[in-house]
Coordinates of N, CA, C and O in Angstrom, one line a residue:
G67 N 0.9 -1.2 0.0 CA 0.0 0.0 0.0 C 0.9 1.3 0.0 O 2.1 1.2 0.0
R68 N 0.2 2.3 0.0 CA 0.9 3.6 0.0 C 0.3 4.5 1.2 O -1.0 4.5 1.4
W69 N 1.1 5.2 1.9 CA 0.5 6.2 2.9 C 1.5 7.4 3.1 O 2.6 7.3 2.5
G70 N 1.0 8.4 3.7 CA 1.8 9.5 3.9 C 1.2 10.5 4.9 O 0.1 10.1 5.6
Y71 N 1.7 11.7 5.0 CA 1.1 12.7 5.7 C 0.6 13.8 4.8 O 1.3 14.3 3.9
L72 N -0.5 14.5 5.1 CA -1.0 15.5 4.2 C -0.1 16.7 4.2 O 0.0 17.4 3.2
E73 N 0.7 16.9 5.3 CA 1.6 18.0 5.4 C 3.0 17.7 4.8 O 3.8 18.7 4.8
Q74 N 3.2 16.6 4.2 CA 4.5 16.2 3.6 C 4.4 16.0 2.2 O 3.2 15.5 1.8
E75 N 5.5 16.1 1.4 CA 5.3 15.8 -0.1 C 5.7 14.3 -0.4 O 5.3 13.8 -1.5
W76 N 6.2 13.6 0.5 CA 6.7 12.1 0.3 C 5.4 11.2 0.4 O 4.4 11.5 1.0
T77 N 5.6 10.0 -0.2 CA 4.7 8.8 -0.1 C 5.5 7.6 0.4 O 6.4 7.3 -0.3
A78 N 5.0 7.0 1.4 CA 5.7 5.9 1.9 C 5.1 4.6 1.1 O 3.9 4.6 0.9
T79 N 6.0 3.7 0.7 CA 5.6 2.4 0.0 C 6.3 1.3 0.7 O 7.1 1.5 1.7
A80 N 6.1 0.0 0.3 CA 6.8 -1.0 0.8 C 8.2 -0.8 0.9 O 8.9 -0.4 0.0
G81 N 8.8 -1.2 2.1 CA 10.2 -1.0 2.4 C 10.6 0.4 2.9 O 11.8 0.6 3.2
S82 N 9.7 1.4 2.9 CA 10.0 2.8 3.3 C 10.4 2.7 4.9 O 9.7 2.0 5.6
F83 N 11.2 3.7 5.3 CA 11.5 3.9 6.6 C 11.2 5.4 6.9 O 11.7 6.2 6.2
V84 N 10.4 5.7 7.8 CA 10.0 7.1 8.1 C 10.4 7.4 9.6 O 10.0 6.7 10.5
F85 N 11.0 8.5 9.9 CA 11.3 8.9 11.2 C 10.5 10.2 11.4 O 10.6 11.2 10.6
E86 N 9.7 10.3 12.4 CA 8.9 11.5 12.7 C 9.5 12.2 13.8 O 9.9 11.7 14.9
T87 N 9.8 13.5 13.5 CA 10.4 14.3 14.5 C 9.4 14.5 15.7 O 8.3 15.0 15.5
P88 N 9.9 14.4 16.9 CA 9.0 14.6 18.1 C 8.4 16.0 18.1 O 9.0 17.0 17.8
G89 N 7.1 16.1 18.4 CA 6.4 17.4 18.4 C 5.9 17.9 17.0 O 5.2 18.9 17.1
E90 N 6.2 17.1 16.0 CA 5.8 17.6 14.6 C 4.3 17.1 14.4 O 3.9 15.9 14.6
G91 N 3.5 18.0 14.1 CA 2.1 17.7 13.8 C 1.8 17.3 12.4 O 2.5 17.5 11.5
H92 N 1.0 16.1 12.2 CA 0.8 15.6 10.8 C -0.6 14.9 10.8 O -1.1 14.5 11.8
T93 N -1.1 14.6 9.6 CA -2.3 13.9 9.4 C -2.0 12.7 8.5 O -1.6 12.8 7.3
L94 N -2.2 11.6 9.1 CA -2.0 10.3 8.4 C -3.1 10.1 7.4 O -4.2 10.2 7.7
V95 N -2.7 9.6 6.3 CA -3.6 9.2 5.2 C -3.2 8.0 4.4 O -1.9 7.8 4.2
A96 N -4.0 7.1 4.2 CA -3.7 5.8 3.4 C -4.2 6.1 2.0 O -5.4 6.3 1.8
Y97 N -3.3 6.1 0.9 CA -3.7 6.4 -0.4 C -4.3 5.2 -1.1 O -4.0 4.1 -0.7
E98 N -5.1 5.4 -2.2 CA -5.6 4.3 -2.9 C -4.4 3.5 -3.4 O -3.4 4.0 -4.0
S99 N -4.6 2.2 -3.5 CA -3.6 1.3 -3.9 C -4.2 -0.1 -4.2 O -5.2 -0.4 -3.6
D100 N -3.5 -0.9 -5.0 CA -3.9 -2.2 -5.2 C -3.7 -3.2 -3.9 O -4.4 -4.1 -3.8
E101 N -2.7 -2.7 -3.1 CA -2.4 -3.5 -1.9 C -2.9 -2.7 -0.8 O -2.9 -1.3 -0.8
P102 N -3.4 -3.4 0.4 CA -3.6 -2.5 1.6 C -2.5 -1.9 2.2 O -1.3 -2.4 2.0
M103 N -2.7 -0.8 2.9 CA -1.6 -0.2 3.7 C -1.3 -1.0 4.9 O -2.1 -1.3 5.7
R104 N 0.0 -1.3 5.1 CA 0.4 -2.1 6.3 C 1.7 -1.4 6.8 O 2.5 -1.0 6.0
C105 N 1.5 -1.0 8.0 CA 2.7 -0.3 8.7 C 2.9 -0.7 10.0 O 1.9 -1.0 10.8
F106 N 4.1 -0.6 10.5 CA 4.5 -0.9 11.8 C 5.0 0.3 12.4 O 6.1 0.8 12.0
F107 N 4.3 0.9 13.5 CA 4.7 2.1 14.1 C 5.4 1.8 15.4 O 4.8 1.0 16.2
V108 N 6.5 2.4 15.7 CA 7.0 2.2 17.1 C 6.8 3.7 17.6 O 7.4 4.7 17.2
V109 N 6.1 3.7 18.8 CA 5.8 5.0 19.4 C 6.5 5.1 20.7 O 6.4 4.2 21.6
K110 N 7.3 6.2 20.9 CA 8.0 6.5 22.2 C 7.5 7.9 22.6 O 7.9 8.8 22.0
G111 N 6.8 7.8 23.6 CA 6.3 9.1 24.1 C 4.7 9.1 23.8 O 4.2 8.3 23.2
P112 N 4.1 10.2 24.3 CA 2.6 10.3 24.0 C 2.2 10.7 22.6 O 3.0 11.3 21.9
L113 N 1.1 10.2 22.2 CA 0.4 10.7 21.0 C -0.4 12.0 21.4 O -1.1 11.8 22.4
I114 N -0.2 13.1 20.8 CA -1.0 14.3 21.2 C -1.8 14.7 20.0 O -1.3 15.0 19.0
W115 N -3.1 14.9 20.2 CA -4.0 15.3 19.2 C -4.1 16.8 19.3 O -4.2 17.4 20.4
L116 N -4.2 17.5 18.1 CA -4.3 18.9 18.1 C -5.5 19.4 17.4 O -5.9 18.7 16.4
D117 N -6.0 20.5 17.8 CA -7.3 21.1 17.1 C -6.9 21.9 16.0 O -5.7 21.9 15.6
E118 N -7.8 22.5 15.3 CA -7.5 23.3 14.1 C -6.7 24.5 14.4 O -6.1 25.1 13.5
N119 N -6.5 24.9 15.7 CA -5.6 25.9 16.1 C -4.2 25.5 16.5 O -3.4 26.3 17.0
G120 N -4.0 24.2 16.4 CA -2.8 23.7 16.9 C -2.7 23.5 18.4 O -1.6 23.2 19.0
E121 N -3.8 23.6 19.1 CA -3.8 23.4 20.6 C -4.1 21.9 20.9 O -4.9 21.3 20.2
S122 N -3.5 21.5 22.0 CA -3.8 20.0 22.4 C -5.2 19.9 22.8 O -5.7 20.6 23.5
C123 N -5.8 18.8 22.2 CA -7.1 18.5 22.6 C -7.4 17.0 23.1 O -8.4 16.5 23.2
G124 N -6.2 16.4 23.3 CA -6.3 15.0 23.7 C -4.9 14.3 23.6 O -4.1 14.8 23.0
H125 N -4.8 13.3 24.3 CA -3.5 12.5 24.3 C -3.7 11.0 24.5 O -4.8 10.7 25.0
F126 N -2.7 10.2 24.2 CA -2.7 8.8 24.5 C -1.3 8.4 24.9 O -0.4 8.7 24.1
D127 N -1.1 8.0 26.1 CA 0.3 7.6 26.5 C 0.3 6.2 27.1 O -0.6 5.4 27.0
V128 N 1.5 5.9 27.7 CA 1.8 4.7 28.2 C 0.7 4.1 29.3 O 0.3 3.0 29.3
H129 N 0.1 5.1 30.0 CA -1.0 4.7 30.9 C -2.3 4.2 30.2 O -2.9 3.3 30.7
D130 N -2.5 4.8 29.0 CA -3.6 4.3 28.2 C -3.3 2.8 27.7 O -4.2 2.0 27.6
Y131 N -2.1 2.7 27.2 CA -1.7 1.4 26.7 C -1.8 0.3 27.8 O -2.3 -0.7 27.6
L132 N -1.4 0.7 28.9 CA -1.4 -0.3 30.1 C -2.9 -0.6 30.4 O -3.3 -1.8 30.8
A133 N -3.8 0.4 30.5 CA -5.1 0.2 30.7 C -5.8 -0.7 29.7 O -6.7 -1.6 30.0
L134 N -5.5 -0.5 28.4 CA -6.0 -1.4 27.3 C -5.5 -2.8 27.5 O -6.3 -3.9 27.4
C135 N -4.2 -3.0 27.9 CA -3.7 -4.4 28.3 C -4.4 -5.0 29.4 O -4.8 -6.2 29.3
R136 N -4.6 -4.3 30.5 CA -5.3 -4.9 31.6 C -6.7 -5.3 31.3 O -7.1 -6.3 31.7
K137 N -7.4 -4.5 30.5 CA -8.7 -4.8 30.1 C -8.7 -6.1 29.2 O -9.5 -7.0 29.5
H138 N -7.8 -6.1 28.2 CA -7.7 -7.2 27.4 C -7.4 -8.5 28.2 O -8.0 -9.6 27.9
Y139 N -6.4 -8.5 29.0 CA -6.0 -9.7 29.8 C -7.1 -10.1 30.8 O -7.4 -11.3 30.9
A140 N -7.9 -9.2 31.3 CA -9.0 -9.5 32.2 C -10.1 -10.3 31.4 O -10.6 -11.3 31.8
E141 N -10.4 -9.7 30.2 CA -11.5 -10.3 29.3 C -11.1 -11.7 28.8 O -11.9 -12.5 28.5
T142 N -9.8 -11.9 28.6 CA -9.4 -13.2 28.0 C -9.0 -14.3 29.0 O -8.6 -15.4 28.8
G143 N -9.1 -13.9 30.4 CA -8.9 -14.8 31.4 C -7.5 -14.9 31.8 O -7.1 -15.6 32.7
V144 N -6.5 -14.0 31.3 CA -5.2 -14.1 31.7 C -5.1 -13.5 33.1 O -4.2 -14.0 33.9
G145 N -5.8 -12.5 33.3 CA -5.7 -11.8 34.6 C -5.1 -10.4 34.4 O -4.0 -10.3 33.9
A146 N -5.8 -9.4 34.8 CA -5.3 -8.0 34.6 C -4.0 -7.7 35.4 O -3.2 -7.0 35.0
D147 N -3.8 -8.5 36.5 CA -2.6 -8.3 37.3 C -1.3 -8.7 36.7 O -0.2 -8.3 37.1
V148 N -1.4 -9.5 35.6 CA -0.2 -10.0 34.9 C 0.6 -8.9 34.3 O 1.8 -8.9 34.3
I149 N -0.1 -7.8 33.9 CA 0.7 -6.7 33.3 C 1.5 -6.1 34.4 O 2.6 -5.5 34.0
D150 N 1.3 -6.1 35.7 CA 2.1 -5.5 36.6 C 3.5 -6.2 36.7 O 4.5 -5.6 37.1
A151 N 3.7 -7.5 36.3 CA 4.9 -8.1 36.3 C 5.8 -7.6 35.2 O 7.0 -7.8 35.2
L152 N 5.3 -6.8 34.3 CA 6.1 -6.3 33.2 C 6.6 -4.9 33.5 O 7.3 -4.3 32.7
I153 N 6.2 -4.4 34.6 CA 6.6 -3.0 35.0 C 7.5 -3.1 36.1 O 7.3 -3.6 37.2
R154 N 8.6 -2.2 36.0 CA 9.5 -2.3 37.1 C 9.2 -1.0 37.9 O 8.8 -0.1 37.6

């Protein structure tokens, strides 16, 4: 597939490597393609959503990821407390 950011001129395709500068705002878009867009994102730090004025209007960080894991582990019978063994 093909994807990119509306604010950038490049288009990522199979085999592309993209480094995002921390704090840079962008809008993800998957472009039409014969193949579906597949991408592996490594996120270090919070995701921060901005409104039309560039002001923060929401975030998603490690605490949100942990809450999702606890919920999933509880629902699948693994046990929500298992996640605590992964945290130092």
